Coordinates of C-alpha atoms in Angstrom, one line a residue:
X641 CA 60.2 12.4 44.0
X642 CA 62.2 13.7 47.4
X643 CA 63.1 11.4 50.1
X644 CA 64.2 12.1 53.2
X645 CA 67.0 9.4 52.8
X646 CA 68.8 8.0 50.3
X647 CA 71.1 5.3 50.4
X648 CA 72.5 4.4 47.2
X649 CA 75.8 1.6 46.1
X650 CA 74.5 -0.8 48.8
X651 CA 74.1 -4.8 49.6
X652 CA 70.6 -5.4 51.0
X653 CA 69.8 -8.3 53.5
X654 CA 66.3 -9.2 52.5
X655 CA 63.2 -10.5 53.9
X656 CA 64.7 -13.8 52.7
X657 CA 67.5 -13.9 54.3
X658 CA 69.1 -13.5 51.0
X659 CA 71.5 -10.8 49.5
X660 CA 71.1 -8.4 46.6
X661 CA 74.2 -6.2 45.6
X662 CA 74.0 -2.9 43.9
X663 CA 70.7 -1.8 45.6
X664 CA 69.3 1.9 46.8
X665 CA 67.0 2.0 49.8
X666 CA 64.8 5.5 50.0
X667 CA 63.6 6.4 53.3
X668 CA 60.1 8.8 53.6
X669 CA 59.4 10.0 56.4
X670 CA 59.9 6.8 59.3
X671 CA 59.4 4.4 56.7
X672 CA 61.4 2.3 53.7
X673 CA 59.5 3.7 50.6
X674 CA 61.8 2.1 47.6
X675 CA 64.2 -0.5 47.4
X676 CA 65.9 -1.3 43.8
X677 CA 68.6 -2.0 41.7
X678 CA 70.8 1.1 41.0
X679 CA 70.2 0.9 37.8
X680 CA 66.4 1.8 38.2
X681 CA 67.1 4.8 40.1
X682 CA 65.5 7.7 38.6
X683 CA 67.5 10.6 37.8
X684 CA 64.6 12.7 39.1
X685 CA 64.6 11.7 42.8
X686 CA 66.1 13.9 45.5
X687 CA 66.9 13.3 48.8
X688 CA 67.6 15.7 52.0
X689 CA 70.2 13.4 53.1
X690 CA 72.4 10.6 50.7
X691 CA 74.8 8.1 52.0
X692 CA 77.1 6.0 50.3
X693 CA 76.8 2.5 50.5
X694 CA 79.6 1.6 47.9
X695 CA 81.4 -1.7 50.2
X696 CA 78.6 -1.8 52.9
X697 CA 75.5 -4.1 53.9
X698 CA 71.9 -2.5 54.2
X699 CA 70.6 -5.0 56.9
X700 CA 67.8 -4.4 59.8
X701 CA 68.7 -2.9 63.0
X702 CA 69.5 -5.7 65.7
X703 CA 66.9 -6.3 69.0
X704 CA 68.3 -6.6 72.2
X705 CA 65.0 -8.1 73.2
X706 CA 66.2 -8.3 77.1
X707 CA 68.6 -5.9 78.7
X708 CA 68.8 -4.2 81.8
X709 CA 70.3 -0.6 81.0
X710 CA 70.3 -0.1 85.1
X711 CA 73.7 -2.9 85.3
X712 CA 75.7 -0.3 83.0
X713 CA 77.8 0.8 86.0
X714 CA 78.5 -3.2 87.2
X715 CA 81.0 -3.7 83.6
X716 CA 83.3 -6.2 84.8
X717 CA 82.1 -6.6 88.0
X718 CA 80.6 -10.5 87.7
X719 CA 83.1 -12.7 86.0
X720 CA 85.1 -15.6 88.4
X721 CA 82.5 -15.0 91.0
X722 CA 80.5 -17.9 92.9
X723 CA 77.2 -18.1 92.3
X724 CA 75.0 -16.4 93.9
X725 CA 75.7 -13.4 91.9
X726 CA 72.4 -12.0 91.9
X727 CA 71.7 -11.8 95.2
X728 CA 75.4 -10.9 96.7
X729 CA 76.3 -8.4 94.2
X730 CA 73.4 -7.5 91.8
X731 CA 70.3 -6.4 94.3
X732 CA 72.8 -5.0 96.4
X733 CA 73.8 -2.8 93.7
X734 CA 70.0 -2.1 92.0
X735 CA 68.6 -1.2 95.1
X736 CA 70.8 1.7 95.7
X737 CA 70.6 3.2 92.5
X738 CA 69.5 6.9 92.5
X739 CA 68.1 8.5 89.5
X740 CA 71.1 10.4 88.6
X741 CA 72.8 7.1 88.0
X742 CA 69.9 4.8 86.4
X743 CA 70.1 8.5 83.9
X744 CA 74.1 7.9 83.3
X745 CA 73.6 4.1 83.3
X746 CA 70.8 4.2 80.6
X747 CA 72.5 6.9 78.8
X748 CA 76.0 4.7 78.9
X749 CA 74.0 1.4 77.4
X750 CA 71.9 3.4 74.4
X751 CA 75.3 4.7 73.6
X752 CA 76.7 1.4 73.1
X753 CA 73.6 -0.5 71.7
X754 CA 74.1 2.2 68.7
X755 CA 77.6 1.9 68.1
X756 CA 76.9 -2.0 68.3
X757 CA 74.1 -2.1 65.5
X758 CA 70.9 -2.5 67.7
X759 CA 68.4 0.0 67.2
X760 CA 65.9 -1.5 69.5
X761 CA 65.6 -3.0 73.1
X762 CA 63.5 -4.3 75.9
X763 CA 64.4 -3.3 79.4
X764 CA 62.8 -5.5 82.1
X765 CA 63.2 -2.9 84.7
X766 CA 64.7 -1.5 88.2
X767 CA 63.9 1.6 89.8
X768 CA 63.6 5.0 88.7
X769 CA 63.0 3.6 84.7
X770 CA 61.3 7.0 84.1
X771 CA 65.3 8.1 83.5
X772 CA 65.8 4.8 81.7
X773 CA 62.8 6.0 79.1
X774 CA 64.4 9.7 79.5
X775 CA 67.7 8.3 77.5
X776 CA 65.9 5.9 75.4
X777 CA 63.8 9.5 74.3
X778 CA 67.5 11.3 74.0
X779 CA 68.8 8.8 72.4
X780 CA 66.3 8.0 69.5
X781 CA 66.5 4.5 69.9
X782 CA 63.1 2.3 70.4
X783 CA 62.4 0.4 73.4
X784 CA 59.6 -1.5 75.3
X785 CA 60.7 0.0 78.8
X786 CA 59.1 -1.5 82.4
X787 CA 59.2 -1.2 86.1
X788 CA 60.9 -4.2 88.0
X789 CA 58.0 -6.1 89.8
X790 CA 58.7 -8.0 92.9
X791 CA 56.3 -8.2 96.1
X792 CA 58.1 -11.1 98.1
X793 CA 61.7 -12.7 98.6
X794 CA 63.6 -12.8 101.9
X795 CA 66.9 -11.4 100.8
X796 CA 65.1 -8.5 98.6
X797 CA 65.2 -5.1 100.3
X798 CA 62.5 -3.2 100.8
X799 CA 63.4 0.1 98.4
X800 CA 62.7 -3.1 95.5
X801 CA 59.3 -4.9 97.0
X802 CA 56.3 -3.6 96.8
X803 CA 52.3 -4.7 97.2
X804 CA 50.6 -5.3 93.7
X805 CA 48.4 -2.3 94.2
X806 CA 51.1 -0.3 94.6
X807 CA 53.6 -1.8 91.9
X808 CA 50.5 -1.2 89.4
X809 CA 49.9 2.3 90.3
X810 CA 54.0 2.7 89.5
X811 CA 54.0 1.2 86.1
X812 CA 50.6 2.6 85.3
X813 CA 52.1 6.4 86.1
X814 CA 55.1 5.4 83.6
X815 CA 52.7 4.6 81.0
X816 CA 50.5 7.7 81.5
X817 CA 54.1 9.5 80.7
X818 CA 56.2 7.4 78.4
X819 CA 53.7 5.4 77.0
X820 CA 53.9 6.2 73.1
X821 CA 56.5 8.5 72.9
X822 CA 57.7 9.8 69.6
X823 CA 56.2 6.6 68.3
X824 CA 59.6 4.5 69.6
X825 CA 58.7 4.1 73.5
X826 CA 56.3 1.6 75.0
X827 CA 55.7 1.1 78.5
X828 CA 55.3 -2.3 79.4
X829 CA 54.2 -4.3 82.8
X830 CA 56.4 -6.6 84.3
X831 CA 57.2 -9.5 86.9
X832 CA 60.5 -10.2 87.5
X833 CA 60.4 -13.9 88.1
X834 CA 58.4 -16.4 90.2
X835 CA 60.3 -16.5 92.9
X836 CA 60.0 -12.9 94.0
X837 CA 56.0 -12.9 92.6
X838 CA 53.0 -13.9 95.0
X839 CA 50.2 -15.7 92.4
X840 CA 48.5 -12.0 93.6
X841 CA 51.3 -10.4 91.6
X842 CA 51.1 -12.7 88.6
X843 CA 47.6 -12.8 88.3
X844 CA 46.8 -8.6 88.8
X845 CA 50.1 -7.8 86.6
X846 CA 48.8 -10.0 83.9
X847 CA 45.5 -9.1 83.3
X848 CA 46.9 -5.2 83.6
X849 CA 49.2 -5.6 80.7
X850 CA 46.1 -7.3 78.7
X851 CA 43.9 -4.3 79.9
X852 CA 46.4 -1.8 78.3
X853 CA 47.3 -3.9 75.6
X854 CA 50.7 -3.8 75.9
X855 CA 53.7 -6.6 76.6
X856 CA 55.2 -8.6 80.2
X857 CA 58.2 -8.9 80.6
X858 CA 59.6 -11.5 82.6
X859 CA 62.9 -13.8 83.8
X860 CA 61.5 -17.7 83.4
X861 CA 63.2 -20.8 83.8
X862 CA 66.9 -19.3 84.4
X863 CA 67.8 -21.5 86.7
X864 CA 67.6 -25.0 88.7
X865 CA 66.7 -23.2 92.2
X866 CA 64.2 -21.2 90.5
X867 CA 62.4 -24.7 89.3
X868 CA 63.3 -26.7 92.8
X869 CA 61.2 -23.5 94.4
X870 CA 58.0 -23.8 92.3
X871 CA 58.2 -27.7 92.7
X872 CA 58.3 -27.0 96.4
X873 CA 55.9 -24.5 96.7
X874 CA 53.3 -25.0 94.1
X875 CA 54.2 -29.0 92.8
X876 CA 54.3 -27.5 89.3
X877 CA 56.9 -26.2 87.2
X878 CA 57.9 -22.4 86.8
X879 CA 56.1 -22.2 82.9
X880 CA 53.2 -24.0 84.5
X881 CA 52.7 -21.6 87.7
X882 CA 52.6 -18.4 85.3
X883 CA 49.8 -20.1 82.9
X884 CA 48.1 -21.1 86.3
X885 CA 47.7 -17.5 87.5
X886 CA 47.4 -16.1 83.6
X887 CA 50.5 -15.1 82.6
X888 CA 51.3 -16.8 79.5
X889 CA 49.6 -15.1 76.6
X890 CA 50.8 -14.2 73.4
X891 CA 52.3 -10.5 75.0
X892 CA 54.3 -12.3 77.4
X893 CA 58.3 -12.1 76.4
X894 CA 60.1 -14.4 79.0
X895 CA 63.8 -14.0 79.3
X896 CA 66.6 -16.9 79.4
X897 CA 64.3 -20.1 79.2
X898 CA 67.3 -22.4 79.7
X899 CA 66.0 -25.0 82.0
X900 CA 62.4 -26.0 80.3
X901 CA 60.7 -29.6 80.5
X902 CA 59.4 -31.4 77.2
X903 CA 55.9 -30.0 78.5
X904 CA 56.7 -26.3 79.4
X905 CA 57.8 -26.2 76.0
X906 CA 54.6 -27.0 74.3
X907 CA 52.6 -25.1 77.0
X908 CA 54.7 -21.7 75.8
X909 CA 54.4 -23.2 72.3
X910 CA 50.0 -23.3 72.8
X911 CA 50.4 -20.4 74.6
X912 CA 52.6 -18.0 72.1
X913 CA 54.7 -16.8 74.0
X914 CA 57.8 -14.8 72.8
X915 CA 61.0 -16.8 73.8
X916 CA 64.5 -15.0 74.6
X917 CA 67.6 -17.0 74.6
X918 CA 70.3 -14.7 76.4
X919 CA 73.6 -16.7 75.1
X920 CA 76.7 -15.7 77.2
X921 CA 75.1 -15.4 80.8
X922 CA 73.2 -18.4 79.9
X923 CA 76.3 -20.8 79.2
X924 CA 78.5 -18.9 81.5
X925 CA 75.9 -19.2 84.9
X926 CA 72.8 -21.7 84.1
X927 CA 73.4 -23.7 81.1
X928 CA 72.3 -24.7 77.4
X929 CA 68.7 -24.3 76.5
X930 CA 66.9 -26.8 74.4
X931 CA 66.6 -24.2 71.5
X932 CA 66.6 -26.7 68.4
X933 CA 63.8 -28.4 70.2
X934 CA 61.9 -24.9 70.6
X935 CA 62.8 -24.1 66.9
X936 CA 60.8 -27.4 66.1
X937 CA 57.7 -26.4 67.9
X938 CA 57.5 -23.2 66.0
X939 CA 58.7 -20.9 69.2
X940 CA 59.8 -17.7 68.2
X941 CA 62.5 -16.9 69.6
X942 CA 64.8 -13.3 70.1
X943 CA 68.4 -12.8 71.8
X944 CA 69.6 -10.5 74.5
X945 CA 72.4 -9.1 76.1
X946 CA 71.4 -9.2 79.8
X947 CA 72.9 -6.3 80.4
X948 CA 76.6 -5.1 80.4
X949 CA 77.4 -6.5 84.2
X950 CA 79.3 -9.6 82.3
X951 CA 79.6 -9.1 79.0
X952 CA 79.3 -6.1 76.2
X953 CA 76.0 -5.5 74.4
X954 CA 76.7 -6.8 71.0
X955 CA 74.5 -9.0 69.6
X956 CA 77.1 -10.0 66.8
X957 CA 78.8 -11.3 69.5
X958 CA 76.0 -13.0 71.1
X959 CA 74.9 -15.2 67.9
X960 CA 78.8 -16.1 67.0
X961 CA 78.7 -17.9 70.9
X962 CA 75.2 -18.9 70.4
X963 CA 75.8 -20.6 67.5
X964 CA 79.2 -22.4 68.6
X965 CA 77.8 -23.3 72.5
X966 CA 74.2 -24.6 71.0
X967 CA 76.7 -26.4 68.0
X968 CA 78.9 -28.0 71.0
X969 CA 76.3 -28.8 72.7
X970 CA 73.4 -30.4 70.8
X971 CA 75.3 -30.5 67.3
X972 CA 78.4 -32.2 67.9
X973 CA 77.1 -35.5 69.8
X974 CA 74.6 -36.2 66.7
X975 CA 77.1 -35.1 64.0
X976 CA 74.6 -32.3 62.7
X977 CA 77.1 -29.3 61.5
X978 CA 73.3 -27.2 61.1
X979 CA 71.1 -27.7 64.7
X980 CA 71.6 -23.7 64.8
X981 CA 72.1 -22.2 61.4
X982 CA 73.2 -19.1 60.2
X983 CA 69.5 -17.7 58.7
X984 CA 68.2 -18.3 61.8
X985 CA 70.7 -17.0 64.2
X986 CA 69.8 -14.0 62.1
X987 CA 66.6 -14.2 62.1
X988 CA 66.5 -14.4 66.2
X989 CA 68.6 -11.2 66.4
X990 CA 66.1 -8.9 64.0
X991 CA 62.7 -10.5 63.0
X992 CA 62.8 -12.6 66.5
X993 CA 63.2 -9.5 68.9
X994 CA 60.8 -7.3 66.8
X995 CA 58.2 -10.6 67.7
X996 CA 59.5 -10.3 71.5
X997 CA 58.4 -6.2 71.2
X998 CA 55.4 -7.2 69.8
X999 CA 56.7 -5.3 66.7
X1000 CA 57.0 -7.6 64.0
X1001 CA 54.5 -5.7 61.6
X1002 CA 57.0 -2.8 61.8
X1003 CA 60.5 -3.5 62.3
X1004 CA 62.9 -6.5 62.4
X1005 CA 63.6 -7.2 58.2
X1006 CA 64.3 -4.8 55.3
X1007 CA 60.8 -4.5 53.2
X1008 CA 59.1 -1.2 51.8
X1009 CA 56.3 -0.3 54.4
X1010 CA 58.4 -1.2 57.4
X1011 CA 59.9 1.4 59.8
X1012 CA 63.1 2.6 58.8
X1013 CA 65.1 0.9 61.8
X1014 CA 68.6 -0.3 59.8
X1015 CA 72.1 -0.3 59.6
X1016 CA 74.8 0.0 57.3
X1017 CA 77.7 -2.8 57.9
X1018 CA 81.1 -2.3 56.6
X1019 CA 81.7 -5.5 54.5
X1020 CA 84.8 -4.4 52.4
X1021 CA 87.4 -5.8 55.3
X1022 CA 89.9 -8.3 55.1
X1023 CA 88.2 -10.5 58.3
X1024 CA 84.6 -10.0 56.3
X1025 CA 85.7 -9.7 52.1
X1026 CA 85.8 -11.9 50.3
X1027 CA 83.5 -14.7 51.2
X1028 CA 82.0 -17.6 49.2
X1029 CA 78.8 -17.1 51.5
X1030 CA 77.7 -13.5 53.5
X1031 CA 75.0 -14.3 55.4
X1032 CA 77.6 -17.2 56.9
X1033 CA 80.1 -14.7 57.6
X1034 CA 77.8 -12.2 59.4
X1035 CA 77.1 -14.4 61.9
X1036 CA 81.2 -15.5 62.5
X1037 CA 83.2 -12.9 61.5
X1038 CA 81.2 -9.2 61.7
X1039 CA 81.3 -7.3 65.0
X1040 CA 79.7 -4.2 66.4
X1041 CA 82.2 -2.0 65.6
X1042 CA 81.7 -3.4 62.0
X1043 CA 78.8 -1.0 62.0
X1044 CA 79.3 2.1 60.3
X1045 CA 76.0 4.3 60.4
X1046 CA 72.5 3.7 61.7
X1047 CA 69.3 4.8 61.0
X1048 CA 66.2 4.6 63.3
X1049 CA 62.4 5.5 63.1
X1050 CA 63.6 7.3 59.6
X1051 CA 66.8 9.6 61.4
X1052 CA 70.4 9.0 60.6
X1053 CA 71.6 8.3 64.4
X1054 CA 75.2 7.5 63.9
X1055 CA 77.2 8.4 60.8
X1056 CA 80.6 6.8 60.1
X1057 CA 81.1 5.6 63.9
X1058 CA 79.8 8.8 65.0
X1059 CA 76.6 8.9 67.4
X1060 CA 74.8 12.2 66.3
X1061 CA 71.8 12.1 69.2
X1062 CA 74.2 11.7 72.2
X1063 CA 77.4 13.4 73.8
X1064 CA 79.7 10.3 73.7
X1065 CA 82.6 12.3 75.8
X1066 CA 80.2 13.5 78.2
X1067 CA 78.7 10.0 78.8
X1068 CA 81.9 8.5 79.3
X1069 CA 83.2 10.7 81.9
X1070 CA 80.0 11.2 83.7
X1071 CA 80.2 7.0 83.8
X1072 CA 83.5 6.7 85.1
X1073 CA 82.5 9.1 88.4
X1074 CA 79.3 7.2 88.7
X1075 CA 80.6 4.0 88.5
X1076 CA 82.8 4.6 91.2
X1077 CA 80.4 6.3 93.4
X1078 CA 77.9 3.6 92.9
X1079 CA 80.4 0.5 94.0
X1080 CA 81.2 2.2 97.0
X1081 CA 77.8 3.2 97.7
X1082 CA 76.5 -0.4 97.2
X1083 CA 79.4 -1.9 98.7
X1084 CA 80.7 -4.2 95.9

C-alpha cells in the first residue's frame, strides 16, 4: 500500500479525548486512511512523504472559529484604551483599508494561524475579503470566509453601509468566485451585529444563506449597549430580535455570546445555533459568559481569537485564559476545581469550531475517514515532559510555537517551524510598510 503521508513514532489525541503512544497515522489523498500501533505497520507500505513523530503529539488542527484577518495591521494598537474601541479606532481603521492591505493583512494572519497550530478559521468579514479568500487559497489553510454586512449605524461610514440588495449582490459575487475552492474555502453570508442591521437585513441575509446552504456569521450579545439598544428599539433582547426576523437556525455561528439571559440561552439552545466564546477580548472589554450554564444545555460551543488588534492568534493561549477567567469566575465562589475542564476546553478548540464551520463530519478529531487537517506537537520539553496527565498539560502548559509541523486537506504546510506554502520574510516586511501606511492613513 503507498500513502501519501506517513507519520510514524507518534502520540495520537483521539476521538476520546484520550492518548495512545506509539501510533502511525497514513494520510491518502486529503483523508486519514490508517491509524495503528507501530507494531502493526506493515513492512510493505510506502509513503511519498514520512515524518518522524518519535517525542511528538498527532492531535487535530485547531479552529479559530471567529477572526477578522482584516485587524492584522492594528497588533498592539487596543490595549489601555477607553472603551469605545470599536468605534474610535477600529471602523476608522476597516473602512480605509485598500485591497493591497486586506491582501498583506490576510496574508500576515494565515502565516501565524499556521505557526500557531490552527488549520482552519472563520472570518466574519470587512471589505475587499475577495484578497482575504486570495491568502486563505495561497496559504492552504481552510476557512468559511464572508463580507461584513451592515446597512445602518450613525457613526459607520459610508465605504462600510450598504442596502440589503446590494450587500447580497456583494456576497453572492464572492460566492460565485470563492465558493468551494480547492475543497477548503466557503463563502458564507453575514450580519455583523444588530445594531448596525435593519430587520430588512436580518431577515433577506438569513433566508440567503439558507438558499445557498451555507453558514451566518455574526457578533451577538458582546456587550451591555448592544442589549440596552434592542430593549429600546424592539423591547426584546438581541438573541430574541434575530429569531424574530429568522436568523437563528442551525447555520448561524454567533460570536462572543457574553451577555445572554437564562431565556436567550434556551432559545439558541432550540434553535442550534453554533456558540463562540472569544476568551481574552471577552474578559478584557465585555465580561464572563455563562458558559458552564451553555455547556448544560447542550450548546456547542468553539473559540476564537478576534483578531490580532489585542492579542496574538493562538488558541493554546486562548483555552489556558479561558479556563482560568471561567475557573475564577464561576468555579471558585462554588468550590468546583472542574466548571471548565480540560476535555472540553479541547474539545471547544477542534471538534467545537469544526461544528461552528458546519464541518464537523470532516475535520475537528483524529479518526480514519476524516480530512487530514492535524498537527504534530512537540511534547518532549521540559515545560510539557513529564506529566502524570497530557491532555491536562495541553491545555496549561503547550503554546503555539509548541507546534512543530502541520498538515492540512492531506499537504504537509509547515515542517519543523517552517511554513512551506508562504514567503514568511516577504510577509513580514511587506507588513511592517503596510502597517505603517495604514495608521497614518486611518489616523490612529
Amino acid at each position: 500500500m503507498k500513502y501519501d503521508i506517513l507519520i510514524k513514532n507518534c502520540s495520537v489525541l483521539t476521538a476520546n479525548y484520550e492518548i495512545d503512544e506509539n501510533c502511525y497515522v497514513a494520510v491518502k489523498d486529503n483523508q486519514i486512511s490508517q491509524i495503528d500501533e507501530v507494531d502493526n505497520l506493515s513492512t510493505d507500505i510506502e509513503a511519498k512523504e514520512t515524518i518522524n513523530g518519535k517525542g511528538k503529539l498527532l492531535m487535530p488542527g485547531l479552529v479559530d472559529a471567529h477572526t477578522h484577518t482584516c485587524q492584522q495591521l492594528l497588533r498592539g494598537r487596543t490595549m489601555d484604551e477607553y472603551p469605545m474601541v470599536w468605534t474610535r479606532i477600529l471602523v476608522p481603521f476597516e473602512s480605509r483599508l485598500d485591497e493591497e492591505a486586506v491582501s498583506t493583512s490576510a496574508s500576515l494572519s494565515c502565516l501565524e494561524m499556521i505557526k500557531n497550530g490552527t488549520t482552519s478559521f472563520a472570518d466574519s468579514g470587512g471589505l475587499h475579503m475577495h484578497k482575504a479568500a486570495e491568502a486563505a487559497i495561497e496559504s492552504g489553510m481552510r476557512a468559511a470566509i464572508t463580507k461584513s454586512v451592515m446597512d445602518m449605524g450613525n457613526f459607520i461610514p459610508d465605504t462600510m453601509l450598504g442596502s440589503p440588495e446590494v450587500i447580497i449582490e456583494e456576497i453572492e459575487s464572492l460566492y460565485k468566485d470563492y465558493h468551494g475552492t480547492d475543497d477548503r474555502i466557503n463563502i458564507w453570508f453575514a450580519l455583523r451585529q444588530v445594531m448596525t442591521s435593519s430587520p430588512e437585513l436580518i431577515s433577506k441575509v438569513s433566508e440567503k444563506a439558507e438558499q445557498y446552504k451555507t453558514g451566518l456569521h455574526a457578533h451577538l450579545a458582546e456587550h451591555r449597549d448592544e442589549v440596552s439598544f434592542c430593549l429600546q428599539k424592539y423591547q426584546k433582547r438581541p438573541a430574541e430580535v434575530f429569531d424574530e426576523y429568522g436568523a437563528l437556525g442551525p447555520n448561524l455561528l454567533t460570536a462572543h455570546n457574553v451577555v445572554l439571559s437564562e431565556e436567550e440561552i434556551d432559545l439558541l439552545h432550540e434553535r442550534d445555533v453554533k456558540i463562540v466564546h472569544c476568551p481574552r477580548n471577552n474578559f478584557g472589554n465585555h465580561g464572563f459568559p455563562k458558559t458552564p450554564r451553555m455547556l448544560q444545555t447542550g450548546l456547542s460551543i468553539g473559540l476564537g481569537s478576534d483578531g490580532a488588534a489585542g492579542s496574538s492568534l493562538s488558541l493554546f493561549d486562548e483555552m489556558r485564559v479561558f479556563r482560568s477567567g471561567i475557573h475564577a469566575f464561576w468555579g471558585l465562589p462554588i468550590f468546583d476545581p472542574k466548571v471548565l475542564s480540560a476535555k472540553e476546553l479541547l474539545e471547544m478548540a477542534t471538534i467545537g469550531g469544526a461544528r461552528a464551520l458546519q464541518m464537523e463530519n470532516e475535520i475537528g478529531e483524529i479518526s480514519v475517514g476524516k480530512k487530514a487537517d492535524f498537527i504534530l506537537v512537540d511534547i518532549d520539553q521540559p515545560h510539557i515532559s513529564p506529566t502524570h496527565n497530557l491532555i491536562n498539560t495541553i491545555v496549561e502548559g503547550v503554546n503555539g510555537t509548541d507546534v512543530e509541523d502541520v498538515v492540512i486537506n492531506g499537504k504537509v504546510i509547515m515542517k519543523n517551524r517552517e511554513v512551506l506554502t508562504l514567503d514568511e520574510e516577504r510577509i513580514r516586511h511587506e507588513s511592517t510598510r503596510a502597517l505603517n501606511r495604514m495608521a497614518e492613513k486611518a489616523g490612529i
